[in-house]
mmCIF file of C-alpha atoms and ligand atoms in Angstrom:
data_model
loop_
_atom_site.group_PDB
_atom_site.id
_atom_site.type_symbol
_atom_site.label_atom_id
_atom_site.label_comp_id
_atom_site.label_asym_id
_atom_site.label_seq_id
_atom_site.Cartn_x
_atom_site.Cartn_y
_atom_site.Cartn_z
ATOM 1 C CA MET A 1 151.274 6.405 200.005
ATOM 2 C CA LEU A 2 152.810 5.121 203.247
ATOM 3 C CA TRP A 3 155.425 7.465 204.726
ATOM 4 C CA ILE A 4 154.900 6.198 208.269
ATOM 5 C CA PRO A 5 157.926 4.729 210.099
ATOM 6 C CA GLY A 6 156.977 1.271 208.854
ATOM 7 C CA PRO A 7 155.410 -0.690 207.446
ATOM 8 C CA THR A 8 156.394 1.174 204.335
ATOM 9 C CA GLU A 9 155.480 1.008 200.639
ATOM 10 C CA VAL A 10 156.061 -2.329 198.915
ATOM 11 C CA ARG A 11 156.821 -2.356 195.172
ATOM 12 C CA PRO A 12 154.246 -4.168 192.973
ATOM 13 C CA GLU A 13 156.837 -6.669 191.734
ATOM 14 C CA ILE A 14 157.525 -7.632 195.340
ATOM 15 C CA LEU A 15 153.820 -8.015 196.095
ATOM 16 C CA ALA A 16 153.591 -10.282 193.055
ATOM 17 C CA GLU A 17 156.207 -12.577 194.633
ATOM 18 C CA CYS A 18 153.794 -13.137 197.517
ATOM 19 C CA ALA A 19 151.193 -14.492 195.096
ATOM 20 C CA ARG A 20 153.297 -17.458 193.985
ATOM 21 C CA PRO A 21 151.793 -20.928 194.413
ATOM 22 C CA ALA A 22 152.380 -22.576 197.767
ATOM 23 C CA ILE A 23 155.325 -24.955 198.077
ATOM 24 C CA GLY A 24 156.005 -27.732 200.546
ATOM 25 C CA HIS A 25 158.399 -26.497 203.186
ATOM 26 C CA ARG A 26 160.309 -29.763 203.193
ATOM 27 C CA SER A 27 160.700 -29.676 199.418
ATOM 28 C CA LYS A 28 163.646 -29.004 197.131
ATOM 29 C CA ALA A 29 161.935 -25.737 196.140
ATOM 30 C CA MET A 30 162.108 -24.557 199.756
ATOM 31 C CA ILE A 31 165.796 -25.450 200.020
ATOM 32 C CA GLU A 32 166.443 -23.473 196.840
ATOM 33 C CA LEU A 33 164.442 -20.543 198.194
ATOM 34 C CA ILE A 34 166.466 -20.424 201.424
ATOM 35 C CA GLU A 35 169.652 -20.682 199.365
ATOM 36 C CA ARG A 36 168.701 -17.549 197.436
ATOM 37 C CA LEU A 37 168.812 -15.569 200.704
ATOM 38 C CA ASP A 38 172.226 -16.527 201.984
ATOM 39 C CA PRO A 39 174.494 -14.665 199.545
ATOM 40 C CA HIS A 40 172.745 -11.380 200.394
ATOM 41 C CA LEU A 41 171.996 -11.463 204.127
ATOM 42 C CA PRO A 42 175.721 -11.055 204.990
ATOM 43 C CA LEU A 43 175.671 -7.808 202.967
ATOM 44 C CA ALA A 44 172.664 -6.549 204.913
ATOM 45 C CA PHE A 45 174.374 -7.320 208.229
ATOM 46 C CA GLY A 46 177.731 -6.066 206.920
ATOM 47 C CA LEU A 47 179.627 -9.255 207.772
ATOM 48 C CA ARG A 48 183.369 -9.273 207.174
ATOM 49 C CA ASP A 49 184.840 -11.617 204.557
ATOM 50 C CA GLY A 50 185.407 -14.961 206.244
ATOM 51 C CA SER A 51 183.010 -14.088 209.072
ATOM 52 C CA THR A 52 181.983 -16.953 211.347
ATOM 53 C CA SER A 53 178.664 -15.291 212.226
ATOM 54 C CA HIS A 54 175.412 -17.027 211.306
ATOM 55 C CA VAL A 55 172.470 -15.511 209.436
ATOM 56 C CA ALA A 56 168.927 -16.885 209.551
ATOM 57 C CA VAL A 57 165.297 -16.069 208.829
ATOM 58 C CA HIS A 58 162.353 -16.965 211.051
ATOM 59 C CA SER A 59 158.617 -16.628 210.417
ATOM 60 C CA VAL A 60 157.834 -14.293 213.279
ATOM 61 C CA SER A 61 157.675 -10.554 213.795
ATOM 62 C CA ALA A 62 160.631 -8.663 215.237
ATOM 63 C CA SER A 63 159.224 -8.782 218.762
ATOM 64 C CA GLY A 64 159.456 -12.577 218.603
ATOM 65 C CA MET A 65 163.132 -12.375 217.817
ATOM 66 C CA MET A 66 163.729 -9.835 220.607
ATOM 67 C CA GLU A 67 162.372 -12.440 222.989
ATOM 68 C CA SER A 68 164.308 -15.204 221.248
ATOM 69 C CA SER A 69 167.608 -13.302 221.592
ATOM 70 C CA LEU A 70 167.220 -13.315 225.381
ATOM 71 C CA LYS A 71 166.931 -17.096 225.500
ATOM 72 C CA GLY A 72 170.577 -17.466 224.512
ATOM 73 C CA VAL A 73 172.123 -15.370 227.264
ATOM 74 C CA GLY A 74 172.748 -15.680 231.012
ATOM 75 C CA LYS A 75 170.863 -14.034 233.864
ATOM 76 C CA ARG A 76 172.451 -10.602 234.209
ATOM 77 C CA VAL A 77 171.257 -8.252 231.494
ATOM 78 C CA LEU A 78 171.925 -4.543 231.060
ATOM 79 C CA CYS A 79 169.186 -2.808 229.064
ATOM 80 C CA VAL A 80 169.737 0.541 227.390
ATOM 81 C CA GLU A 81 166.361 2.289 227.385
ATOM 82 C CA ASN A 82 165.832 5.397 225.268
ATOM 83 C CA GLY A 83 162.380 4.948 223.747
ATOM 84 C CA ALA A 84 159.338 2.717 223.435
ATOM 85 C CA PHE A 85 160.995 -0.255 221.719
ATOM 86 C CA SER A 86 164.064 -0.368 223.957
ATOM 87 C CA ARG A 87 161.585 -0.233 226.854
ATOM 88 C CA ARG A 88 159.824 -3.243 225.331
ATOM 89 C CA TYR A 89 163.182 -5.066 225.137
ATOM 90 C CA ARG A 90 163.812 -4.331 228.822
ATOM 91 C CA GLN A 91 160.309 -5.460 229.795
ATOM 92 C CA MET A 92 160.800 -8.698 227.881
ATOM 93 C CA ALA A 93 164.085 -9.320 229.700
ATOM 94 C CA GLU A 94 162.252 -8.904 233.015
ATOM 95 C CA LEU A 95 159.354 -11.090 231.890
ATOM 96 C CA VAL A 96 161.652 -13.970 230.924
ATOM 97 C CA GLY A 97 163.229 -13.771 234.375
ATOM 98 C CA LYS A 98 166.513 -11.937 233.793
ATOM 99 C CA GLU A 99 168.145 -9.788 236.479
ATOM 100 C CA VAL A 100 167.837 -6.469 234.716
ATOM 101 C CA THR A 101 169.869 -3.316 235.199
ATOM 102 C CA ARG A 102 168.704 -0.350 233.191
ATOM 103 C CA ILE A 103 170.511 2.602 231.657
ATOM 104 C CA ASP A 104 167.793 5.207 231.409
ATOM 105 C CA VAL A 105 168.542 7.595 228.564
ATOM 106 C CA THR A 106 166.438 10.696 227.911
ATOM 107 C CA TRP A 107 164.092 10.104 224.949
ATOM 108 C CA GLY A 108 165.621 11.961 222.017
ATOM 109 C CA SER A 109 169.147 10.778 222.838
ATOM 110 C CA GLY A 110 171.128 7.612 222.517
ATOM 111 C CA VAL A 111 173.485 6.140 225.067
ATOM 112 C CA GLU A 112 176.925 7.748 225.021
ATOM 113 C CA PRO A 113 179.734 5.170 224.803
ATOM 114 C CA ALA A 114 181.398 6.596 227.947
ATOM 115 C CA GLU A 115 178.183 6.061 229.918
ATOM 116 C CA LEU A 116 177.864 2.494 228.669
ATOM 117 C CA ARG A 117 181.474 1.844 229.692
ATOM 118 C CA ARG A 118 180.893 3.354 233.113
ATOM 119 C CA VAL A 119 177.868 1.165 233.867
ATOM 120 C CA LEU A 120 179.522 -1.967 232.471
ATOM 121 C CA THR A 121 182.521 -1.304 234.706
ATOM 122 C CA GLU A 122 180.801 -0.146 237.874
ATOM 123 C CA SER A 123 177.705 -2.363 237.900
ATOM 124 C CA GLY A 124 178.903 -5.410 235.928
ATOM 125 C CA PRO A 125 179.706 -8.080 235.101
ATOM 126 C CA PHE A 126 176.759 -8.582 232.727
ATOM 127 C CA ASP A 127 175.972 -11.517 230.483
ATOM 128 C CA ALA A 128 174.381 -9.287 227.850
ATOM 129 C CA VAL A 129 173.470 -5.749 226.852
ATOM 130 C CA THR A 130 170.261 -4.989 224.925
ATOM 131 C CA MET A 131 169.792 -1.920 222.789
ATOM 132 C CA VAL A 132 167.752 -0.578 219.885
ATOM 133 C CA SER A 133 169.944 0.884 217.156
ATOM 134 C CA ASN A 134 167.180 3.049 215.711
ATOM 135 C CA GLU A 135 164.395 4.043 218.079
ATOM 136 C CA THR A 136 161.415 4.249 215.754
ATOM 137 C CA SER A 137 159.493 6.028 218.523
ATOM 138 C CA THR A 138 161.879 9.002 218.703
ATOM 139 C CA GLY A 139 163.878 8.926 215.445
ATOM 140 C CA VAL A 140 167.115 8.320 217.345
ATOM 141 C CA ARG A 141 169.949 6.358 215.787
ATOM 142 C CA THR A 142 172.597 5.286 218.285
ATOM 143 C CA PRO A 143 175.876 5.102 216.344
ATOM 144 C CA LEU A 144 177.029 1.491 216.595
ATOM 145 C CA THR A 145 180.727 2.218 216.132
ATOM 146 C CA GLY A 146 181.190 3.844 219.523
ATOM 147 C CA ILE A 147 179.185 1.074 221.185
ATOM 148 C CA GLY A 148 181.272 -1.601 219.461
ATOM 149 C CA GLU A 149 184.508 0.005 220.624
ATOM 150 C CA VAL A 150 183.326 -0.191 224.235
ATOM 151 C CA MET A 151 182.138 -3.791 223.859
ATOM 152 C CA GLN A 152 185.606 -4.858 222.634
ATOM 153 C CA ASP A 153 186.775 -4.331 226.243
ATOM 154 C CA PHE A 154 184.011 -6.558 227.677
ATOM 155 C CA PRO A 155 184.458 -9.834 225.797
ATOM 156 C CA ASP A 156 182.277 -11.822 228.217
ATOM 157 C CA THR A 157 179.243 -9.586 227.678
ATOM 158 C CA LEU A 158 177.094 -10.258 224.613
ATOM 159 C CA LEU A 159 175.643 -7.334 222.650
ATOM 160 C CA LEU A 160 172.046 -7.842 221.448
ATOM 161 C CA VAL A 161 170.838 -5.214 218.989
ATOM 162 C CA ASP A 162 167.389 -4.513 217.560
ATOM 163 C CA LEU A 163 167.960 -3.323 213.975
ATOM 164 C CA VAL A 164 164.282 -3.113 213.094
ATOM 165 C CA SER A 165 164.051 0.291 211.389
ATOM 166 C CA TYR A 166 167.789 0.377 210.669
ATOM 167 C CA ILE A 167 168.923 -2.625 208.622
ATOM 168 C CA ALA A 168 168.815 -2.109 204.849
ATOM 169 C CA GLY A 169 168.656 1.599 205.645
ATOM 170 C CA ALA A 170 172.135 2.002 207.128
ATOM 171 C CA ALA A 171 175.377 0.050 207.494
ATOM 172 C CA VAL A 172 175.364 -2.448 210.371
ATOM 173 C CA ASP A 173 178.957 -3.777 210.299
ATOM 174 C CA PHE A 174 177.973 -6.626 212.612
ATOM 175 C CA ASP A 175 181.461 -8.098 213.163
ATOM 176 C CA THR A 176 183.374 -4.828 213.314
ATOM 177 C CA ASN A 177 180.884 -3.388 215.794
ATOM 178 C CA ARG A 178 181.204 -6.515 217.945
ATOM 179 C CA ILE A 179 177.506 -7.312 217.826
ATOM 180 C CA ASP A 180 176.531 -10.795 219.005
ATOM 181 C CA PHE A 181 172.875 -10.989 218.069
ATOM 182 C CA ALA A 182 171.009 -8.673 215.721
ATOM 183 C CA LEU A 183 167.391 -8.927 214.652
ATOM 184 C CA ALA A 184 164.893 -7.107 212.481
ATOM 185 C CA GLY A 185 161.513 -7.430 210.874
ATOM 186 C CA VAL A 186 161.358 -6.732 207.155
ATOM 187 C CA GLN A 187 158.485 -4.243 206.908
ATOM 188 C CA LYS A 188 160.689 -1.203 207.509
ATOM 189 C CA ALA A 189 163.802 -0.341 205.469
ATOM 190 C CA PHE A 190 163.644 -3.670 203.603
ATOM 191 C CA ALA A 191 160.281 -2.444 202.233
ATOM 192 C CA LEU A 192 158.595 -5.834 202.438
ATOM 193 C CA PRO A 193 155.274 -7.098 203.724
ATOM 194 C CA PRO A 194 155.561 -8.048 207.415
ATOM 195 C CA GLY A 195 155.796 -11.657 208.509
ATOM 196 C CA VAL A 196 159.411 -12.758 208.733
ATOM 197 C CA ALA A 197 162.408 -11.621 210.734
ATOM 198 C CA VAL A 198 166.088 -11.699 209.791
ATOM 199 C CA VAL A 199 168.730 -12.458 212.392
ATOM 200 C CA CYS A 200 172.471 -12.741 212.719
ATOM 201 C CA ALA A 201 174.345 -14.349 215.604
ATOM 202 C CA SER A 202 178.027 -14.480 216.443
ATOM 203 C CA GLU A 203 179.747 -17.752 217.231
ATOM 204 C CA ARG A 204 180.211 -16.395 220.773
ATOM 205 C CA TYR A 205 176.427 -15.970 221.072
ATOM 206 C CA MET A 206 175.818 -19.504 219.761
ATOM 207 C CA GLU A 207 178.218 -20.955 222.348
ATOM 208 C CA SER A 208 176.427 -19.069 225.105
ATOM 209 C CA ALA A 209 173.001 -20.088 223.791
ATOM 210 C CA ARG A 210 173.882 -23.798 223.663
ATOM 211 C CA ARG A 211 174.748 -23.592 227.383
ATOM 212 C CA GLN A 212 171.367 -22.108 228.382
ATOM 213 C CA GLU A 213 168.636 -24.434 229.581
ATOM 214 C CA LEU A 214 164.899 -23.986 228.935
ATOM 215 C CA ARG A 215 165.227 -22.145 225.652
ATOM 216 C CA GLY A 216 161.697 -23.128 224.712
ATOM 217 C CA TRP A 217 160.924 -24.441 221.231
ATOM 218 C CA PHE A 218 159.533 -21.967 218.711
ATOM 219 C CA LEU A 219 161.842 -19.140 219.736
ATOM 220 C CA ASP A 220 164.902 -21.247 220.539
ATOM 221 C CA PRO A 221 167.662 -19.272 218.779
ATOM 222 C CA VAL A 222 169.866 -22.346 218.391
ATOM 223 C CA LYS A 223 167.096 -24.375 216.808
ATOM 224 C CA LEU A 224 166.132 -21.733 214.281
ATOM 225 C CA ILE A 225 169.673 -20.662 213.359
ATOM 226 C CA GLU A 226 170.928 -24.238 213.000
ATOM 227 C CA GLY A 227 167.691 -25.055 211.152
ATOM 228 C CA HIS A 228 168.316 -22.277 208.661
ATOM 229 C CA ALA A 229 171.863 -23.543 208.055
ATOM 230 C CA ALA A 230 170.470 -27.041 207.454
ATOM 231 C CA ARG A 231 167.698 -25.546 205.237
ATOM 232 C CA LYS A 232 165.105 -26.964 207.627
ATOM 233 C CA THR A 233 162.854 -24.396 209.248
ATOM 234 C CA PRO A 234 161.645 -25.595 212.667
ATOM 235 C CA ALA A 235 157.987 -24.981 211.720
ATOM 236 C CA THR A 236 156.031 -24.094 208.577
ATOM 237 C CA PRO A 237 157.613 -20.896 207.224
ATOM 238 C CA ALA A 238 155.789 -17.926 205.673
ATOM 239 C CA THR A 239 156.883 -18.910 202.166
ATOM 240 C CA PRO A 240 155.233 -15.906 200.416
ATOM 241 C CA GLN A 241 157.388 -13.623 202.555
ATOM 242 C CA TYR A 242 160.473 -15.725 201.822
ATOM 243 C CA TYR A 243 159.850 -15.211 198.100
ATOM 244 C CA ALA A 244 159.459 -11.479 198.629
ATOM 245 C CA LEU A 245 162.622 -11.314 200.742
ATOM 246 C CA ALA A 246 164.651 -13.280 198.202
ATOM 247 C CA ARG A 247 163.557 -11.011 195.361
ATOM 248 C CA GLN A 248 164.168 -7.831 197.337
ATOM 249 C CA LEU A 249 167.628 -8.932 198.468
ATOM 250 C CA GLU A 250 168.548 -9.778 194.886
ATOM 251 C CA ASP A 251 167.188 -6.456 193.657
ATOM 252 C CA ILE A 252 169.086 -4.463 196.288
ATOM 253 C CA THR A 253 172.371 -6.256 195.555
ATOM 254 C CA SER A 254 171.980 -5.815 191.803
ATOM 255 C CA GLY A 255 171.288 -2.081 192.168
ATOM 256 C CA LYS A 256 167.675 -2.320 190.948
ATOM 257 C CA THR A 257 166.252 -0.394 193.910
ATOM 258 C CA LEU A 258 168.593 2.581 193.436
ATOM 259 C CA PRO A 259 167.852 5.909 191.750
ATOM 260 C CA LEU A 260 168.201 5.558 187.946
ATOM 261 C CA ASP A 261 171.639 7.166 187.720
ATOM 262 C CA GLU A 262 173.056 4.727 190.273
ATOM 263 C CA ARG A 263 171.620 1.470 188.943
ATOM 264 C CA HIS A 264 174.984 0.376 187.564
ATOM 265 C CA LYS A 265 176.164 -0.237 191.148
ATOM 266 C CA THR A 266 176.182 -3.787 192.465
ATOM 267 C CA GLY A 267 177.201 -5.742 195.576
ATOM 268 C CA THR A 268 178.412 -3.737 198.582
ATOM 269 C CA ASP A 269 178.481 -0.584 196.427
ATOM 270 C CA ALA A 270 174.761 -0.949 195.775
ATOM 271 C CA TRP A 271 174.006 -1.437 199.484
ATOM 272 C CA GLN A 272 176.178 1.576 200.337
ATOM 273 C CA ALA A 273 174.366 3.691 197.745
ATOM 274 C CA ARG A 274 171.027 2.674 199.314
ATOM 275 C CA PHE A 275 172.305 3.830 202.713
ATOM 276 C CA GLU A 276 173.500 7.141 201.242
ATOM 277 C CA LYS A 277 170.067 7.726 199.698
ATOM 278 C CA HIS A 278 168.571 7.463 203.188
ATOM 279 C CA GLU A 279 171.128 9.926 204.600
ATOM 280 C CA ARG A 280 170.226 12.436 201.877
ATOM 281 C CA MET A 281 166.509 11.991 202.578
ATOM 282 C CA GLN A 282 167.111 12.591 206.281
ATOM 283 C CA ALA A 283 169.091 15.769 205.558
ATOM 284 C CA ARG A 284 166.392 17.027 203.182
ATOM 285 C CA THR A 285 163.628 16.344 205.716
ATOM 286 C CA ALA A 286 165.545 18.178 208.448
ATOM 287 C CA GLU A 287 166.111 21.102 206.071
ATOM 288 C CA TRP A 288 162.391 21.201 205.209
ATOM 289 C CA ALA A 289 161.469 21.164 208.920
ATOM 290 C CA GLY A 290 163.907 24.019 209.561
ATOM 291 C CA SER A 291 162.347 26.026 206.737
ATOM 292 C CA HIS A 292 159.090 25.975 208.750
ATOM 293 C CA GLY A 293 160.786 26.804 212.037
ATOM 294 C CA LEU A 294 160.424 23.190 213.201
ATOM 295 C CA GLU A 295 163.232 21.167 214.787
ATOM 296 C CA LEU A 296 164.105 17.506 214.876
ATOM 297 C CA PHE A 297 163.169 15.897 218.181
ATOM 298 C CA PRO A 298 166.539 14.100 218.528
ATOM 299 C CA GLN A 299 169.811 15.900 219.021
ATOM 300 C CA ALA A 300 171.353 16.350 215.561
ATOM 301 C CA HIS A 301 174.092 13.708 215.936
ATOM 302 C CA PHE A 302 171.484 11.093 216.881
ATOM 303 C CA ALA A 303 169.166 11.850 213.917
ATOM 304 C CA SER A 304 168.032 8.640 212.278
ATOM 305 C CA PRO A 305 168.613 8.154 208.547
ATOM 306 C CA THR A 306 165.304 6.326 208.145
ATOM 307 C CA VAL A 307 162.818 7.960 210.550
ATOM 308 C CA SER A 308 162.597 11.700 211.139
ATOM 309 C CA CYS A 309 160.821 12.608 214.352
ATOM 310 C CA ILE A 310 159.995 16.310 214.317
ATOM 311 C CA SER A 311 158.959 18.422 217.324
ATOM 312 C CA ALA A 312 155.599 19.953 216.512
ATOM 313 C CA GLY A 313 155.752 23.088 218.648
ATOM 314 C CA SER A 314 152.334 24.750 218.420
ATOM 315 C CA LEU A 315 151.306 22.733 215.332
ATOM 316 C CA ASP A 316 148.105 20.728 215.652
ATOM 317 C CA VAL A 317 149.619 17.364 214.717
ATOM 318 C CA ALA A 318 146.380 15.444 214.273
ATOM 319 C CA ARG A 319 145.093 18.094 211.848
ATOM 320 C CA PHE A 320 148.391 18.206 209.962
ATOM 321 C CA VAL A 321 148.484 14.402 209.638
ATOM 322 C CA ALA A 322 144.838 14.421 208.467
ATOM 323 C CA GLY A 323 145.581 17.174 205.922
ATOM 324 C CA LEU A 324 148.349 15.077 204.440
ATOM 325 C CA ALA A 325 146.155 11.973 204.425
ATOM 326 C CA ASP A 326 143.581 13.940 202.396
ATOM 327 C CA ARG A 327 146.318 14.497 199.819
ATOM 328 C CA GLY A 328 147.241 10.792 199.772
ATOM 329 C CA PHE A 329 150.259 10.839 202.103
ATOM 330 C CA GLU A 330 150.241 8.921 205.357
ATOM 331 C CA ILE A 331 152.690 10.033 208.048
ATOM 332 C CA SER A 332 152.570 9.272 211.797
ATOM 333 C CA ASN A 333 151.702 11.191 214.889
ATOM 334 C CA GLY A 334 154.204 10.952 217.765
ATOM 335 C CA TYR A 335 154.465 7.653 219.639
ATOM 336 C CA GLY A 336 152.991 7.213 223.130
ATOM 337 C CA ASP A 337 153.745 10.215 225.317
ATOM 338 C CA LEU A 338 155.039 12.076 222.242
ATOM 339 C CA LYS A 339 151.615 11.978 220.570
ATOM 340 C CA GLY A 340 150.578 15.516 219.660
ATOM 341 C CA LYS A 341 154.086 16.767 220.483
ATOM 342 C CA THR A 342 155.945 15.266 217.534
ATOM 343 C CA PHE A 343 155.211 13.751 214.131
ATOM 344 C CA ARG A 344 157.237 11.142 212.258
ATOM 345 C CA ILE A 345 158.116 10.641 208.619
ATOM 346 C CA GLY A 346 159.544 7.284 207.555
ATOM 347 C CA HIS A 347 161.837 7.970 204.579
ATOM 348 C CA MET A 348 163.017 4.435 204.243
ATOM 349 C CA GLY A 349 162.925 1.397 202.020
ATOM 350 C CA ASP A 350 162.324 1.939 198.328
ATOM 351 C CA HIS A 351 161.079 5.509 198.681
ATOM 352 C CA MET A 352 162.949 7.847 196.371
ATOM 353 C CA GLU A 353 163.976 11.459 196.728
ATOM 354 C CA GLU A 354 161.431 12.597 194.100
ATOM 355 C CA GLY A 355 158.690 10.998 196.180
ATOM 356 C CA LEU A 356 159.945 12.809 199.262
ATOM 357 C CA GLU A 357 159.722 16.100 197.366
ATOM 358 C CA ASP A 358 156.075 15.310 196.520
ATOM 359 C CA LEU A 359 155.364 14.634 200.187
ATOM 360 C CA LEU A 360 157.100 17.813 201.347
ATOM 361 C CA ARG A 361 155.248 19.898 198.738
ATOM 362 C CA ALA A 362 151.965 18.503 200.026
ATOM 363 C CA ALA A 363 153.122 19.249 203.587
ATOM 364 C CA ASP A 364 153.868 22.843 202.514
ATOM 365 C CA GLU A 365 150.306 23.149 201.200
ATOM 366 C CA VAL A 366 148.835 21.832 204.439
ATOM 367 C CA LEU A 367 151.013 24.144 206.506
ATOM 368 C CA ALA A 368 149.998 27.119 204.351
ATOM 369 C CA GLN A 369 146.426 26.569 205.628
ATOM 370 C CA GLN A 370 147.578 25.759 209.130
ATOM 371 C CA PRO A 371 150.667 27.875 209.907
ATOM 372 C CA VAL A 372 153.004 26.655 212.675
HETATM 373 C C1 PLP B 401 162.634 -0.511 216.761
HETATM 374 C C2 PLP B 401 161.520 -1.503 216.773
HETATM 375 N N1 PLP B 401 161.684 -2.658 217.438
HETATM 376 C C3 PLP B 401 160.724 -3.580 217.462
HETATM 377 C C4 PLP B 401 159.530 -3.392 216.822
HETATM 378 C C5 PLP B 401 158.487 -4.446 216.878
HETATM 379 O O1 PLP B 401 158.326 -5.000 215.622
HETATM 380 P P1 PLP B 401 157.110 -6.019 215.317
HETATM 381 O O2 PLP B 401 155.870 -5.226 215.477
HETATM 382 O O3 PLP B 401 157.392 -6.401 213.892
HETATM 383 O O4 PLP B 401 157.219 -7.137 216.253
HETATM 384 C C6 PLP B 401 159.309 -2.206 216.117
HETATM 385 C C7 PLP B 401 158.034 -1.958 215.423
HETATM 386 O O5 PLP B 401 157.750 -0.875 214.958
HETATM 387 C C8 PLP B 401 160.330 -1.238 216.085
HETATM 388 O O6 PLP B 401 160.188 -0.104 215.406
#
């Protein structure tokens, strides 16, 4: 059972969607398939009623869309770096030729809104800010509300946000939080096989993007977002993944992925209930860690609802992870420099609280043989 911070477990009925016969991507069936996505994606991104923001899907992993997002903004980019994936975003900005300024945040923290405001004011103007809402490497969620409040005062700076291990696990509130471009793969809290990315772009981002030259072809954000609206993907899409995404979005909105006693909930209530399930799983995981004298790696107010990163202290992480694997539970060692110093549990997607209890019981057994 996969409890790593993504990819995560995929329900059998979703896997079955991937086994449907191939369809022509210029066919009526493909148009109908894309049309099944559009009522639900605004709920995932938390768009306001009457929003002018644009949703789209592209057959590429999240990293592709990180790169794509940068093609629609001007030269001066401020990158918030607080972990491995925000570092990747910064490196991409440099590699595509942006003039990059970096806010270096200690791993285990997120950027404080006051610090973001200070750098925007003192070192700006910037064309865009990049950040990762949920650093899968450290289990840090940077609350988007405080960031959005700052961005309201910098209307000429676009906010690009990686939502990879966040969307479908927590509320995004794209418009309210003044986000201009958000992207995610689907193998994390959407609990789908990898292969497509979901994106949302503000009208302000689209205007900026249309002004940029040399946007390339496959990752041109304008081409793929306008293509989605016209139900014409630029290139051959990963139709099995589109089927899986359509089914999962429908199931989330109709409450089918919720715990039994909540399955009557639908629409935004169902999405909210999914987010609350993740919050409860995070709290339970932190409580379990505390019961063994272990602490979360992030400061408490940055703790991610979908990925718990736990400081290992004197625990032999590799042995602990192997002990759990022997019992059928796969969790992750720390990422990069945090290997051996932390371990990570991905309590996201369609995992339920009963399943988490099974995992934690198994972890208790392993720890009984290998005390911290
Ligand atoms: C926060 C974050 N951003 C980006 C990525 C890259 O995603 P992909 O491997 O799908 O390109 C990951 C992958 O784990 C991630 O966790």
